[in-house]
Amino acid sequence: MTVPLKAARDVKISAKGAKAPLPWAARPITVGLALSLGAAAAGIFGAIEGLRAYTGSDPSPKRWSSVTETETGCYRDLISETPPLSDCVHSDAKAIDPRGFDWVAPHVAVYSASAAPHSPPTLRDLGDQAQAQAVGFLEKDASVKGGAWAALEAALTNSGTGAGERDPFRFDRVLVANVAKGVDWRPGDRMMWTRVLVEPINFSFAGYSVASTENETQKIGSVEKTDSRKFSADLSSTIPGIEGPKASVGPSSEHTVKASSDVNAQYEKLGIDIMPGFLRIMRESETGGDAVGNTEVSLTAVTDPEMIWKRFPRDEPLHQSAADPIVLLVTGTHFDGDGVAERSDAGNETHPTVDVLPQVPVPHCALRARVWMLYEERRVDSGRASYDESRQAVTLTRAAEDKQDVDIMAADEVSPAVWALKLCTTPKCEDKEERLLKAKVQPDPPGPENPDLWRNVVFRDYGVAIRLAHWLRTHQDGRPPNTSYLFNFPSDSNGAYVSLVPVKTKGDECKGEKLEKTSSR
């Protein structure tokens, strides 16, 4: 509906009676047009709100601003079910040659250390009844009071099982796996996850003590979102010819939403999968973390006289016939400073002055394993200055470290009886022929001579070897007091031997190295 022109005082008529055109802003509009304009404004407002929501109003934390993912050929080969032989994939039917150390690439080092001995118990560690029995044991006989507690302690700790009385092919160890980043890594670069894999070659895992899988939940951030919307449109137009009336559309709406929530991420901080012939160590990290450093696993490594000769995973166990199937291990001596036999706690001299135990010789070989690592690294391409990882553009690379054969336990630790005594005919021990100290069981009374009864004498402790050598040299007697063993110094030399020198075994028999006995002089 329109208003008649004559009712509008703003309309101007020319002198000739012709109608002058009105400006567009003064022209009358219909109510329908006004409503259409209001609807269009509401649509434009809604579109603007939708665009704002789409273009990044989500306040939740991000892992990165942009990401590129890659993987190396070595990684693809090692995870393949049927990996082709390549620089990173080696045959299990031969040993892997040692390679140089790459300081730039990430590296895993696997080795082992001796397990910590258990602390000896005290009387307080016993129960009430056991404490009463122990006190009665200490008080029952005045003649044994000096050694009563030592005897009780030895019974509790099994400390009487000394060197030579344990299985020489069983080793309690703490396995250490150290993962290190390369030297070219810059601030903000980190290791997201690692998988360290260990395959024993000449031993197996047994009796292991492994901590349960350790998962952690890390709080990434707290998100608080407030959404406030308000719409009000007031469209009006002066209608010519009517004083003061307005045509207006005025919908008004206000909506406010406030939400708060925590963003958490759970990851496997440490996981261990261990079997007799395989060990896998899994570590992960989350925002701000790094899967590098040491992982320790307490376990027992076992081998046998044939398995220890294996050089690679598929190598057949070899039976090496030792020149001497039995050696005599001297575990201790009981002489005072003048070489006189020490007295026992009871005041007599009934215990032997030299502790000797027969033992199967353990080959002087290291325990070896095949080790490799899979990992994923996060390198920052841009935004390195920000601690907020959501502002960083990154590249994720799945890679691997090539397999390598490493010594898990050194040969001197596997076969610790590395010391022997060399018989010398000159003061400087310049003899070309190597003669070593031997011993045999000497029955009482002595029986017929048998040269096959003489056995090589070995020592774990340099000090024990020196004390026995000192006693034999100063007393010139091949049979120490209270022992049933006869040594070949100086009994079979007719005075030719003038000195005894400790020598140490060096080399790795299983690697084909010739063993050498190096003098301590």
Short mmCIF file of C-alpha atoms in Angstrom, two decimals:
data_model
loop_
_atom_site.label_atom_id
_atom_site.label_comp_id
_atom_site.label_asym_id
_atom_site.label_seq_id
_atom_site.Cartn_x
_atom_site.Cartn_y
_atom_site.Cartn_z
CA MET A 1 0.00 0.00 0.00
CA THR A 2 1.35 3.39 -0.88
CA VAL A 3 0.53 6.80 0.47
CA PRO A 4 -0.91 9.47 -1.91
CA LEU A 5 1.65 11.93 -3.08
CA LYS A 6 -0.45 14.94 -2.26
CA ALA A 7 -0.37 14.16 1.43
CA ALA A 8 3.38 14.52 1.56
CA ARG A 9 4.54 18.04 2.26
CA ASP A 10 8.04 17.26 1.03
CA VAL A 11 6.88 16.82 -2.55
CA LYS A 12 7.86 19.68 -4.81
CA ILE A 13 5.93 20.75 -8.00
CA SER A 14 7.53 22.78 -10.70
CA ALA A 15 6.12 26.07 -11.91
CA LYS A 16 4.91 24.44 -15.10
CA GLY A 17 2.93 21.87 -13.04
CA ALA A 18 5.23 18.95 -13.82
CA LYS A 19 6.19 16.50 -11.04
CA ALA A 20 9.82 16.61 -9.89
CA PRO A 21 11.42 13.16 -9.12
CA LEU A 22 11.91 12.31 -5.43
CA PRO A 23 15.27 11.19 -4.01
CA TRP A 24 15.50 7.36 -3.50
CA ALA A 25 15.80 7.72 0.25
CA ALA A 26 12.52 9.67 0.38
CA ARG A 27 10.56 7.26 -1.69
CA PRO A 28 7.93 5.23 0.13
CA ILE A 29 8.53 1.50 0.79
CA THR A 30 6.14 -1.26 1.48
CA VAL A 31 5.98 -3.18 4.73
CA GLY A 32 6.85 -6.39 2.84
CA LEU A 33 10.07 -4.86 1.58
CA ALA A 34 11.00 -3.86 5.10
CA LEU A 35 10.46 -7.40 6.35
CA SER A 36 12.56 -8.76 3.49
CA LEU A 37 15.40 -6.46 4.41
CA GLY A 38 15.25 -7.63 8.03
CA ALA A 39 15.39 -11.28 7.01
CA ALA A 40 18.40 -10.59 4.78
CA ALA A 41 20.22 -8.85 7.62
CA ALA A 42 19.58 -11.81 9.91
CA GLY A 43 20.97 -14.18 7.27
CA ILE A 44 24.09 -12.09 6.83
CA PHE A 45 24.64 -12.04 10.59
CA GLY A 46 24.26 -15.83 10.82
CA ALA A 47 26.72 -16.34 7.98
CA ILE A 48 29.27 -14.17 9.73
CA GLU A 49 28.85 -16.21 12.93
CA GLY A 50 29.25 -19.48 11.05
CA LEU A 51 32.39 -18.22 9.35
CA ARG A 52 33.85 -17.18 12.66
CA ALA A 53 33.20 -20.64 14.15
CA TYR A 54 34.73 -22.35 11.14
CA THR A 55 37.89 -20.27 11.00
CA GLY A 56 39.42 -21.28 14.32
CA SER A 57 37.32 -20.45 17.30
CA ASP A 58 37.95 -23.99 18.75
CA PRO A 59 40.04 -23.25 21.88
CA SER A 60 41.18 -26.88 22.56
CA PRO A 61 45.01 -27.44 22.43
CA LYS A 62 46.56 -28.86 19.28
CA ARG A 63 49.57 -31.15 18.84
CA TRP A 64 50.96 -28.96 16.06
CA SER A 65 49.97 -26.23 13.66
CA SER A 66 50.86 -28.39 10.64
CA VAL A 67 52.48 -31.80 10.20
CA THR A 68 54.37 -33.79 7.58
CA GLU A 69 54.84 -37.53 8.05
CA THR A 70 57.66 -39.62 6.53
CA GLU A 71 59.43 -42.95 7.11
CA THR A 72 62.84 -44.29 6.15
CA GLY A 73 63.62 -47.32 4.02
CA CYS A 74 65.42 -48.97 6.93
CA TYR A 75 62.27 -48.72 9.03
CA ARG A 76 60.13 -50.26 6.27
CA ASP A 77 62.57 -53.13 5.82
CA LEU A 78 62.79 -53.99 9.51
CA ILE A 79 59.02 -54.07 10.08
CA SER A 80 58.33 -56.10 6.96
CA GLU A 81 57.15 -59.70 7.47
CA THR A 82 59.57 -60.87 4.78
CA PRO A 83 62.33 -58.25 4.90
CA PRO A 84 64.75 -58.21 1.99
CA LEU A 85 68.46 -58.40 2.70
CA SER A 86 69.71 -54.82 2.71
CA ASP A 87 72.01 -52.51 4.59
CA CYS A 88 69.63 -52.69 7.55
CA VAL A 89 68.52 -56.33 7.31
CA HIS A 90 71.17 -58.95 8.01
CA SER A 91 71.12 -62.72 7.75
CA ASP A 92 70.76 -64.66 11.01
CA ALA A 93 73.18 -67.20 9.56
CA LYS A 94 76.27 -65.02 9.98
CA ALA A 95 77.73 -62.47 12.35
CA ILE A 96 77.38 -58.73 11.75
CA ASP A 97 80.67 -56.91 11.35
CA PRO A 98 81.29 -54.02 13.75
CA ARG A 99 80.56 -50.56 12.36
CA GLY A 100 81.67 -47.07 13.20
CA PHE A 101 79.75 -44.88 15.60
CA ASP A 102 77.45 -42.27 14.07
CA TRP A 103 77.18 -39.28 16.39
CA VAL A 104 74.45 -37.63 14.32
CA ALA A 105 71.87 -40.42 14.26
CA PRO A 106 69.95 -41.61 17.36
CA HIS A 107 71.66 -44.55 19.02
CA VAL A 108 70.76 -47.35 21.45
CA ALA A 109 73.40 -48.94 23.67
CA VAL A 110 72.59 -52.18 25.51
CA TYR A 111 74.84 -53.65 28.19
CA SER A 112 74.53 -55.16 31.65
CA ALA A 113 75.86 -54.65 35.16
CA SER A 114 76.14 -56.91 38.17
CA ALA A 115 73.00 -57.17 40.25
CA ALA A 116 73.27 -55.51 43.65
CA PRO A 117 73.80 -58.05 46.45
CA HIS A 118 71.08 -58.46 49.01
CA SER A 119 71.64 -56.70 52.32
CA PRO A 120 72.43 -59.18 55.12
CA PRO A 121 69.59 -59.57 57.63
CA THR A 122 69.71 -58.40 61.21
CA LEU A 123 68.04 -59.79 64.30
CA ARG A 124 65.25 -57.23 63.87
CA ASP A 125 64.31 -58.75 60.52
CA LEU A 126 63.18 -61.94 62.27
CA GLY A 127 59.75 -62.54 63.76
CA ASP A 128 59.13 -62.57 67.50
CA GLN A 129 59.52 -66.32 67.91
CA ALA A 130 62.51 -66.42 65.57
CA GLN A 131 64.21 -63.65 67.57
CA ALA A 132 63.74 -65.62 70.77
CA GLN A 133 65.21 -68.73 69.16
CA ALA A 134 68.16 -66.72 67.81
CA VAL A 135 68.93 -65.25 71.24
CA GLY A 136 68.84 -68.73 72.74
CA PHE A 137 71.17 -69.96 70.02
CA LEU A 138 73.64 -67.17 70.80
CA GLU A 139 73.59 -67.91 74.52
CA LYS A 140 73.61 -71.71 74.53
CA ASP A 141 77.38 -72.26 74.26
CA ALA A 142 80.04 -69.86 75.48
CA SER A 143 82.67 -71.52 73.27
CA VAL A 144 80.94 -70.52 70.04
CA LYS A 145 79.73 -67.05 70.98
CA GLY A 146 82.34 -65.41 68.80
CA GLY A 147 81.12 -67.10 65.62
CA ALA A 148 77.53 -67.90 66.53
CA TRP A 149 76.00 -64.84 64.89
CA ALA A 150 78.18 -65.31 61.80
CA ALA A 151 76.94 -68.90 61.51
CA LEU A 152 73.34 -67.80 61.97
CA GLU A 153 73.74 -65.04 59.38
CA ALA A 154 75.32 -67.47 56.92
CA ALA A 155 72.35 -69.80 57.32
CA LEU A 156 69.88 -66.97 56.71
CA THR A 157 71.59 -65.45 53.68
CA ASN A 158 72.98 -68.60 52.08
CA SER A 159 76.31 -66.78 52.21
CA GLY A 160 78.09 -70.10 52.51
CA THR A 161 77.55 -70.51 48.79
CA GLY A 162 80.75 -68.85 47.72
CA ALA A 163 82.61 -68.55 44.46
CA GLY A 164 82.80 -71.89 42.71
CA GLU A 165 79.75 -73.29 44.51
CA ARG A 166 77.24 -71.58 42.21
CA ASP A 167 76.31 -72.48 38.66
CA PRO A 168 79.15 -70.90 36.63
CA PHE A 169 76.84 -70.57 33.59
CA ARG A 170 74.11 -68.57 35.35
CA PHE A 171 74.43 -64.80 35.83
CA ASP A 172 72.23 -62.35 37.75
CA ARG A 173 72.42 -59.07 35.87
CA VAL A 174 70.78 -55.68 35.45
CA LEU A 175 70.25 -55.04 31.74
CA VAL A 176 70.59 -51.36 30.76
CA ALA A 177 69.22 -49.95 27.49
CA ASN A 178 70.26 -46.36 26.82
CA VAL A 179 68.60 -44.34 24.03
CA ALA A 180 70.35 -41.12 22.99
CA LYS A 181 69.46 -38.47 20.42
CA GLY A 182 71.87 -37.33 17.74
CA VAL A 183 74.12 -34.33 18.25
CA ASP A 184 72.39 -32.34 15.50
CA TRP A 185 69.01 -32.30 17.26
CA ARG A 186 67.91 -28.78 18.11
CA PRO A 187 65.75 -27.43 20.98
CA GLY A 188 62.19 -28.63 20.64
CA ASP A 189 63.07 -31.78 18.69
CA ARG A 190 62.16 -34.90 20.61
CA MET A 191 61.72 -38.66 20.42
CA MET A 192 58.03 -39.57 20.46
CA TRP A 193 58.39 -43.34 20.96
CA THR A 194 61.05 -46.07 20.85
CA ARG A 195 61.09 -49.85 20.53
CA VAL A 196 64.38 -51.46 21.61
CA LEU A 197 64.70 -55.11 20.57
CA VAL A 198 67.26 -57.55 21.98
CA GLU A 199 67.78 -61.07 20.60
CA PRO A 200 70.25 -63.22 22.61
CA ILE A 201 72.85 -65.13 20.58
CA ASN A 202 74.74 -67.41 22.97
CA PHE A 203 72.51 -67.23 26.05
CA SER A 204 68.86 -66.93 27.03
CA PHE A 205 66.82 -64.94 29.53
CA ALA A 206 65.55 -66.70 32.65
CA GLY A 207 64.39 -65.79 36.11
CA TYR A 208 63.70 -62.21 35.12
CA SER A 209 62.14 -59.64 37.42
CA VAL A 210 60.30 -56.99 35.39
CA ALA A 211 58.23 -54.07 36.58
CA SER A 212 54.66 -54.03 35.29
CA THR A 213 53.81 -51.83 32.35
CA GLU A 214 53.72 -48.21 33.45
CA ASN A 215 51.11 -45.98 31.86
CA GLU A 216 50.82 -42.28 32.61
CA THR A 217 48.10 -39.74 31.98
CA GLN A 218 49.31 -36.23 31.27
CA LYS A 219 47.12 -33.14 31.48
CA ILE A 220 47.58 -31.32 28.20
CA GLY A 221 45.51 -28.26 29.06
CA SER A 222 42.25 -26.87 30.36
CA VAL A 223 39.76 -25.57 27.82
CA GLU A 224 37.27 -22.81 28.68
CA LYS A 225 34.88 -21.64 25.98
CA THR A 226 32.45 -18.74 26.21
CA ASP A 227 29.98 -18.13 23.38
CA SER A 228 27.81 -15.00 23.51
CA ARG A 229 25.47 -14.10 20.65
CA LYS A 230 23.10 -11.08 20.35
CA PHE A 231 21.06 -9.92 17.36
CA SER A 232 18.93 -6.78 17.14
CA ALA A 233 17.77 -5.16 13.88
CA ASP A 234 15.87 -1.84 13.73
CA LEU A 235 14.94 -1.03 10.18
CA SER A 236 12.75 2.02 9.73
CA SER A 237 11.86 4.39 6.97
CA THR A 238 9.94 7.61 7.00
CA ILE A 239 6.76 7.25 5.07
CA PRO A 240 6.03 10.39 3.13
CA GLY A 241 2.78 12.06 3.97
CA ILE A 242 2.53 10.59 7.48
CA GLU A 243 3.95 12.52 10.38
CA GLY A 244 6.21 10.33 12.50
CA PRO A 245 5.15 6.72 11.61
CA LYS A 246 7.99 4.13 11.32
CA ALA A 247 8.14 0.68 9.70
CA SER A 248 10.57 -1.36 11.87
CA VAL A 249 11.67 -4.99 12.30
CA GLY A 250 13.39 -5.55 15.65
CA PRO A 251 14.06 -9.22 16.65
CA SER A 252 16.49 -9.38 19.58
CA SER A 253 18.23 -12.51 20.97
CA GLU A 254 21.13 -13.01 23.40
CA HIS A 255 22.62 -16.49 24.17
CA THR A 256 25.69 -17.14 26.36
CA VAL A 257 27.35 -20.57 26.85
CA LYS A 258 30.43 -21.17 29.07
CA ALA A 259 32.06 -24.62 29.18
CA SER A 260 35.26 -25.78 30.92
CA SER A 261 37.00 -29.16 30.44
CA ASP A 262 40.46 -30.79 30.81
CA VAL A 263 42.27 -32.40 27.90
CA ASN A 264 44.27 -35.50 28.99
CA ALA A 265 46.48 -37.88 27.02
CA GLN A 266 47.42 -41.38 28.22
CA TYR A 267 50.64 -42.95 26.97
CA GLU A 268 52.83 -45.97 27.73
CA LYS A 269 55.76 -44.59 29.68
CA LEU A 270 57.44 -48.00 29.93
CA GLY A 271 56.45 -51.45 28.73
CA ILE A 272 58.57 -54.62 28.65
CA ASP A 273 57.94 -57.82 26.75
CA ILE A 274 60.43 -60.54 27.67
CA MET A 275 60.78 -64.19 26.67
CA PRO A 276 63.73 -66.61 26.90
CA GLY A 277 64.84 -65.73 23.36
CA PHE A 278 63.66 -62.15 22.96
CA LEU A 279 63.32 -58.84 24.81
CA ARG A 280 61.37 -55.76 23.72
CA ILE A 281 61.42 -52.46 25.60
CA MET A 282 58.69 -49.94 24.68
CA ARG A 283 58.67 -46.29 25.67
CA GLU A 284 56.43 -43.37 24.67
CA SER A 285 56.19 -39.68 25.47
CA GLU A 286 53.59 -36.94 25.23
CA THR A 287 53.68 -33.19 24.88
CA GLY A 288 56.91 -31.84 26.34
CA GLY A 289 58.29 -35.33 27.02
CA ASP A 290 61.11 -37.31 25.44
CA ALA A 291 61.53 -41.12 25.16
CA VAL A 292 65.30 -41.09 25.78
CA GLY A 293 67.55 -42.15 28.66
CA ASN A 294 68.15 -45.41 30.55
CA THR A 295 65.82 -48.35 31.09
CA GLU A 296 66.89 -51.04 33.58
CA VAL A 297 65.62 -54.63 33.74
CA SER A 298 66.73 -57.08 36.44
CA LEU A 299 67.08 -60.54 34.94
CA THR A 300 69.11 -63.73 34.86
CA ALA A 301 71.13 -64.82 31.83
CA VAL A 302 71.84 -68.53 31.41
CA THR A 303 74.03 -70.44 28.98
CA ASP A 304 75.79 -73.81 28.84
CA PRO A 305 79.16 -75.22 27.71
CA GLU A 306 77.86 -75.66 24.13
CA MET A 307 75.52 -72.69 23.63
CA ILE A 308 78.17 -70.21 24.71
CA TRP A 309 80.16 -70.94 21.52
CA LYS A 310 77.40 -69.63 19.19
CA ARG A 311 78.51 -66.67 17.06
CA PHE A 312 75.16 -65.63 15.51
CA PRO A 313 71.45 -66.47 16.07
CA ARG A 314 71.26 -69.50 13.73
CA ASP A 315 74.70 -70.83 14.52
CA GLU A 316 74.72 -74.44 15.68
CA PRO A 317 75.89 -74.98 19.27
CA LEU A 318 79.44 -76.26 19.15
CA HIS A 319 81.07 -78.74 21.47
CA GLN A 320 84.61 -77.64 22.14
CA SER A 321 86.67 -80.22 23.96
CA ALA A 322 88.75 -78.36 26.49
CA ALA A 323 92.35 -79.36 26.98
CA ASP A 324 91.51 -79.83 30.64
CA PRO A 325 87.88 -80.77 31.45
CA ILE A 326 88.33 -79.78 35.08
CA VAL A 327 90.19 -76.88 36.67
CA LEU A 328 90.86 -76.24 40.34
CA LEU A 329 89.51 -72.90 41.51
CA VAL A 330 91.24 -71.43 44.55
CA THR A 331 88.64 -69.29 46.30
CA GLY A 332 90.54 -68.26 49.43
CA THR A 333 93.57 -68.65 51.65
CA HIS A 334 93.82 -68.64 55.44
CA PHE A 335 97.35 -67.52 56.30
CA ASP A 336 98.39 -64.77 58.64
CA GLY A 337 101.04 -62.20 57.76
CA ASP A 338 103.85 -64.68 58.52
CA GLY A 339 102.30 -67.45 56.44
CA VAL A 340 101.13 -69.36 59.50
CA ALA A 341 97.73 -71.05 59.29
CA GLU A 342 95.00 -68.95 60.83
CA ARG A 343 93.27 -70.30 63.89
CA SER A 344 89.55 -70.96 63.87
CA ASP A 345 87.11 -69.32 66.27
CA ALA A 346 87.29 -72.35 68.50
CA GLY A 347 91.06 -71.98 68.83
CA ASN A 348 92.17 -74.97 66.77
CA GLU A 349 93.58 -75.30 63.26
CA THR A 350 91.22 -77.88 61.78
CA HIS A 351 89.98 -75.85 58.78
CA PRO A 352 92.06 -75.92 55.57
CA THR A 353 94.52 -73.15 54.82
CA VAL A 354 93.57 -73.11 51.11
CA ASP A 355 90.01 -73.39 49.77
CA VAL A 356 90.05 -75.35 46.50
CA LEU A 357 87.03 -76.40 44.45
CA PRO A 358 86.95 -78.37 41.19
CA GLN A 359 85.03 -76.63 38.42
CA VAL A 360 84.14 -77.09 34.77
CA PRO A 361 86.18 -74.46 32.91
CA VAL A 362 84.01 -71.63 31.58
CA PRO A 363 85.15 -70.47 28.10
CA HIS A 364 86.56 -66.97 28.11
CA CYS A 365 83.73 -65.62 25.92
CA ALA A 366 81.44 -62.61 26.11
CA LEU A 367 77.65 -63.01 26.14
CA ARG A 368 76.41 -61.40 22.93
CA ALA A 369 73.05 -60.28 21.56
CA ARG A 370 71.67 -58.79 18.37
CA VAL A 371 70.20 -55.34 19.08
CA TRP A 372 68.23 -52.84 16.99
CA MET A 373 65.78 -49.99 17.53
CA LEU A 374 62.63 -48.55 15.90
CA TYR A 375 61.62 -45.01 16.76
CA GLU A 376 59.66 -41.93 15.71
CA GLU A 377 61.22 -38.49 15.92
CA ARG A 378 59.48 -35.12 15.96
CA ARG A 379 61.49 -32.36 14.27
CA VAL A 380 60.35 -28.73 14.45
CA ASP A 381 60.28 -26.96 11.09
CA SER A 382 58.98 -23.58 12.30
CA GLY A 383 57.81 -22.09 15.59
CA ARG A 384 60.80 -23.41 17.50
CA ALA A 385 60.87 -20.35 19.75
CA SER A 386 57.49 -21.26 21.26
CA TYR A 387 57.13 -23.79 24.05
CA ASP A 388 53.55 -24.24 22.90
CA GLU A 389 53.73 -27.20 20.52
CA SER A 390 50.43 -26.21 18.89
CA ARG A 391 52.26 -23.26 17.31
CA GLN A 392 54.90 -25.45 15.70
CA ALA A 393 55.03 -26.90 12.21
CA VAL A 394 56.67 -30.32 12.53
CA THR A 395 57.89 -33.33 10.56
CA LEU A 396 57.29 -36.80 12.03
CA THR A 397 59.79 -39.39 10.81
CA ARG A 398 59.60 -43.10 11.58
CA ALA A 399 63.12 -44.49 11.40
CA ALA A 400 65.30 -47.33 12.68
CA GLU A 401 68.83 -48.05 13.83
CA ASP A 402 70.50 -50.92 12.02
CA LYS A 403 70.99 -54.26 13.73
CA GLN A 404 74.28 -54.80 15.50
CA ASP A 405 75.92 -57.58 17.51
CA VAL A 406 76.98 -56.27 20.92
CA ASP A 407 78.60 -57.72 24.04
CA ILE A 408 76.01 -57.79 26.80
CA MET A 409 78.46 -59.19 29.35
CA ALA A 410 82.25 -59.02 29.03
CA ALA A 411 84.36 -62.15 28.80
CA ASP A 412 86.14 -61.36 32.09
CA GLU A 413 82.76 -61.32 33.86
CA VAL A 414 81.54 -64.52 32.22
CA SER A 415 84.75 -66.35 33.05
CA PRO A 416 86.15 -64.45 36.03
CA ALA A 417 88.77 -67.09 36.86
CA VAL A 418 91.25 -65.26 34.64
CA TRP A 419 94.29 -65.41 36.90
CA ALA A 420 96.88 -68.18 37.01
CA LEU A 421 100.42 -68.56 38.37
CA LYS A 422 103.27 -69.00 35.91
CA LEU A 423 106.26 -71.08 36.98
CA CYS A 424 109.50 -69.28 36.16
CA THR A 425 113.09 -70.49 36.16
CA THR A 426 114.58 -66.98 36.07
CA PRO A 427 113.92 -64.03 38.37
CA LYS A 428 112.56 -61.97 35.46
CA CYS A 429 110.39 -64.86 34.24
CA GLU A 430 111.82 -64.83 30.73
CA ASP A 431 110.92 -68.47 30.03
CA LYS A 432 109.71 -69.11 26.50
CA GLU A 433 107.82 -72.22 27.54
CA GLU A 434 104.68 -71.50 29.49
CA ARG A 435 104.36 -73.63 32.60
CA LEU A 436 101.46 -72.98 34.94
CA LEU A 437 100.83 -73.93 38.53
CA LYS A 438 98.98 -77.23 38.82
CA ALA A 439 97.62 -79.27 41.69
CA LYS A 440 96.18 -82.67 42.38
CA VAL A 441 94.40 -84.40 45.19
CA GLN A 442 96.99 -86.03 47.45
CA PRO A 443 95.43 -88.86 49.45
CA ASP A 444 96.80 -89.73 52.85
CA PRO A 445 98.76 -91.93 52.65
CA PRO A 446 99.90 -91.03 49.11
CA GLY A 447 98.90 -93.39 46.32
CA PRO A 448 100.61 -94.25 43.04
CA GLU A 449 101.65 -91.40 40.79
CA ASN A 450 99.30 -90.54 37.91
CA PRO A 451 100.23 -87.60 35.67
CA ASP A 452 96.60 -87.27 34.48
CA LEU A 453 95.55 -86.17 37.97
CA TRP A 454 97.29 -82.80 37.73
CA ARG A 455 94.85 -79.93 37.06
CA ASN A 456 95.41 -76.29 36.19
CA VAL A 457 94.95 -73.93 39.12
CA VAL A 458 92.94 -70.73 38.48
CA PHE A 459 91.94 -67.71 40.58
CA ARG A 460 89.19 -65.13 40.46
CA ASP A 461 91.00 -62.77 42.82
CA TYR A 462 94.48 -61.40 42.19
CA GLY A 463 95.04 -61.07 45.95
CA VAL A 464 94.33 -64.75 46.56
CA ALA A 465 96.81 -65.71 43.83
CA ILE A 466 99.52 -63.51 45.35
CA ARG A 467 99.00 -64.89 48.88
CA LEU A 468 99.26 -68.50 47.71
CA ALA A 469 102.33 -67.71 45.60
CA HIS A 470 103.97 -66.01 48.58
CA TRP A 471 103.36 -69.01 50.84
CA LEU A 472 104.66 -71.51 48.27
CA ARG A 473 107.81 -69.44 47.64
CA THR A 474 108.63 -68.79 51.28
CA HIS A 475 107.85 -72.27 52.59
CA GLN A 476 109.09 -74.28 49.59
CA ASP A 477 106.41 -76.82 50.36
CA GLY A 478 103.87 -77.99 47.80
CA ARG A 479 101.25 -79.02 50.36
CA PRO A 480 99.81 -76.28 52.59
CA PRO A 481 98.68 -77.34 56.08
CA ASN A 482 95.31 -79.04 56.54
CA THR A 483 94.75 -79.52 52.80
CA SER A 484 94.54 -82.60 50.62
CA TYR A 485 95.97 -80.82 47.55
CA LEU A 486 99.55 -81.02 46.39
CA PHE A 487 100.92 -78.24 44.18
CA ASN A 488 103.68 -78.71 41.61
CA PHE A 489 105.84 -75.98 43.17
CA PRO A 490 108.59 -76.77 43.86
CA SER A 491 108.11 -80.54 44.10
CA ASP A 492 108.64 -81.50 40.45
CA SER A 493 111.25 -78.90 39.53
CA ASN A 494 114.32 -80.11 41.39
CA GLY A 495 114.93 -76.55 42.41
CA ALA A 496 114.62 -75.14 38.88
CA TYR A 497 111.65 -72.90 39.67
CA VAL A 498 112.64 -69.73 41.43
CA SER A 499 109.50 -67.59 41.18
CA LEU A 500 105.74 -67.60 40.66
CA VAL A 501 104.25 -64.75 38.62
CA PRO A 502 100.50 -64.01 38.28
CA VAL A 503 99.33 -63.96 34.66
CA LYS A 504 95.94 -62.89 33.32
CA THR A 505 93.99 -64.43 30.45
CA LYS A 506 93.06 -62.01 27.64
CA GLY A 507 91.04 -62.48 24.45
CA ASP A 508 87.65 -63.90 23.43
CA GLU A 509 87.73 -67.58 22.54
CA CYS A 510 84.32 -67.55 20.88
CA LYS A 511 85.36 -64.81 18.45
CA GLY A 512 88.34 -66.84 17.32
CA GLU A 513 90.82 -64.69 19.21
CA LYS A 514 93.93 -66.41 20.50
CA LEU A 515 94.02 -66.34 24.26
CA GLU A 516 97.07 -64.71 25.76
CA LYS A 517 98.31 -64.79 29.31
CA THR A 518 99.77 -61.43 30.20
CA SER A 519 102.14 -61.08 33.10
CA SER A 520 101.34 -58.61 35.84
CA ARG A 521 104.98 -57.48 35.84
#
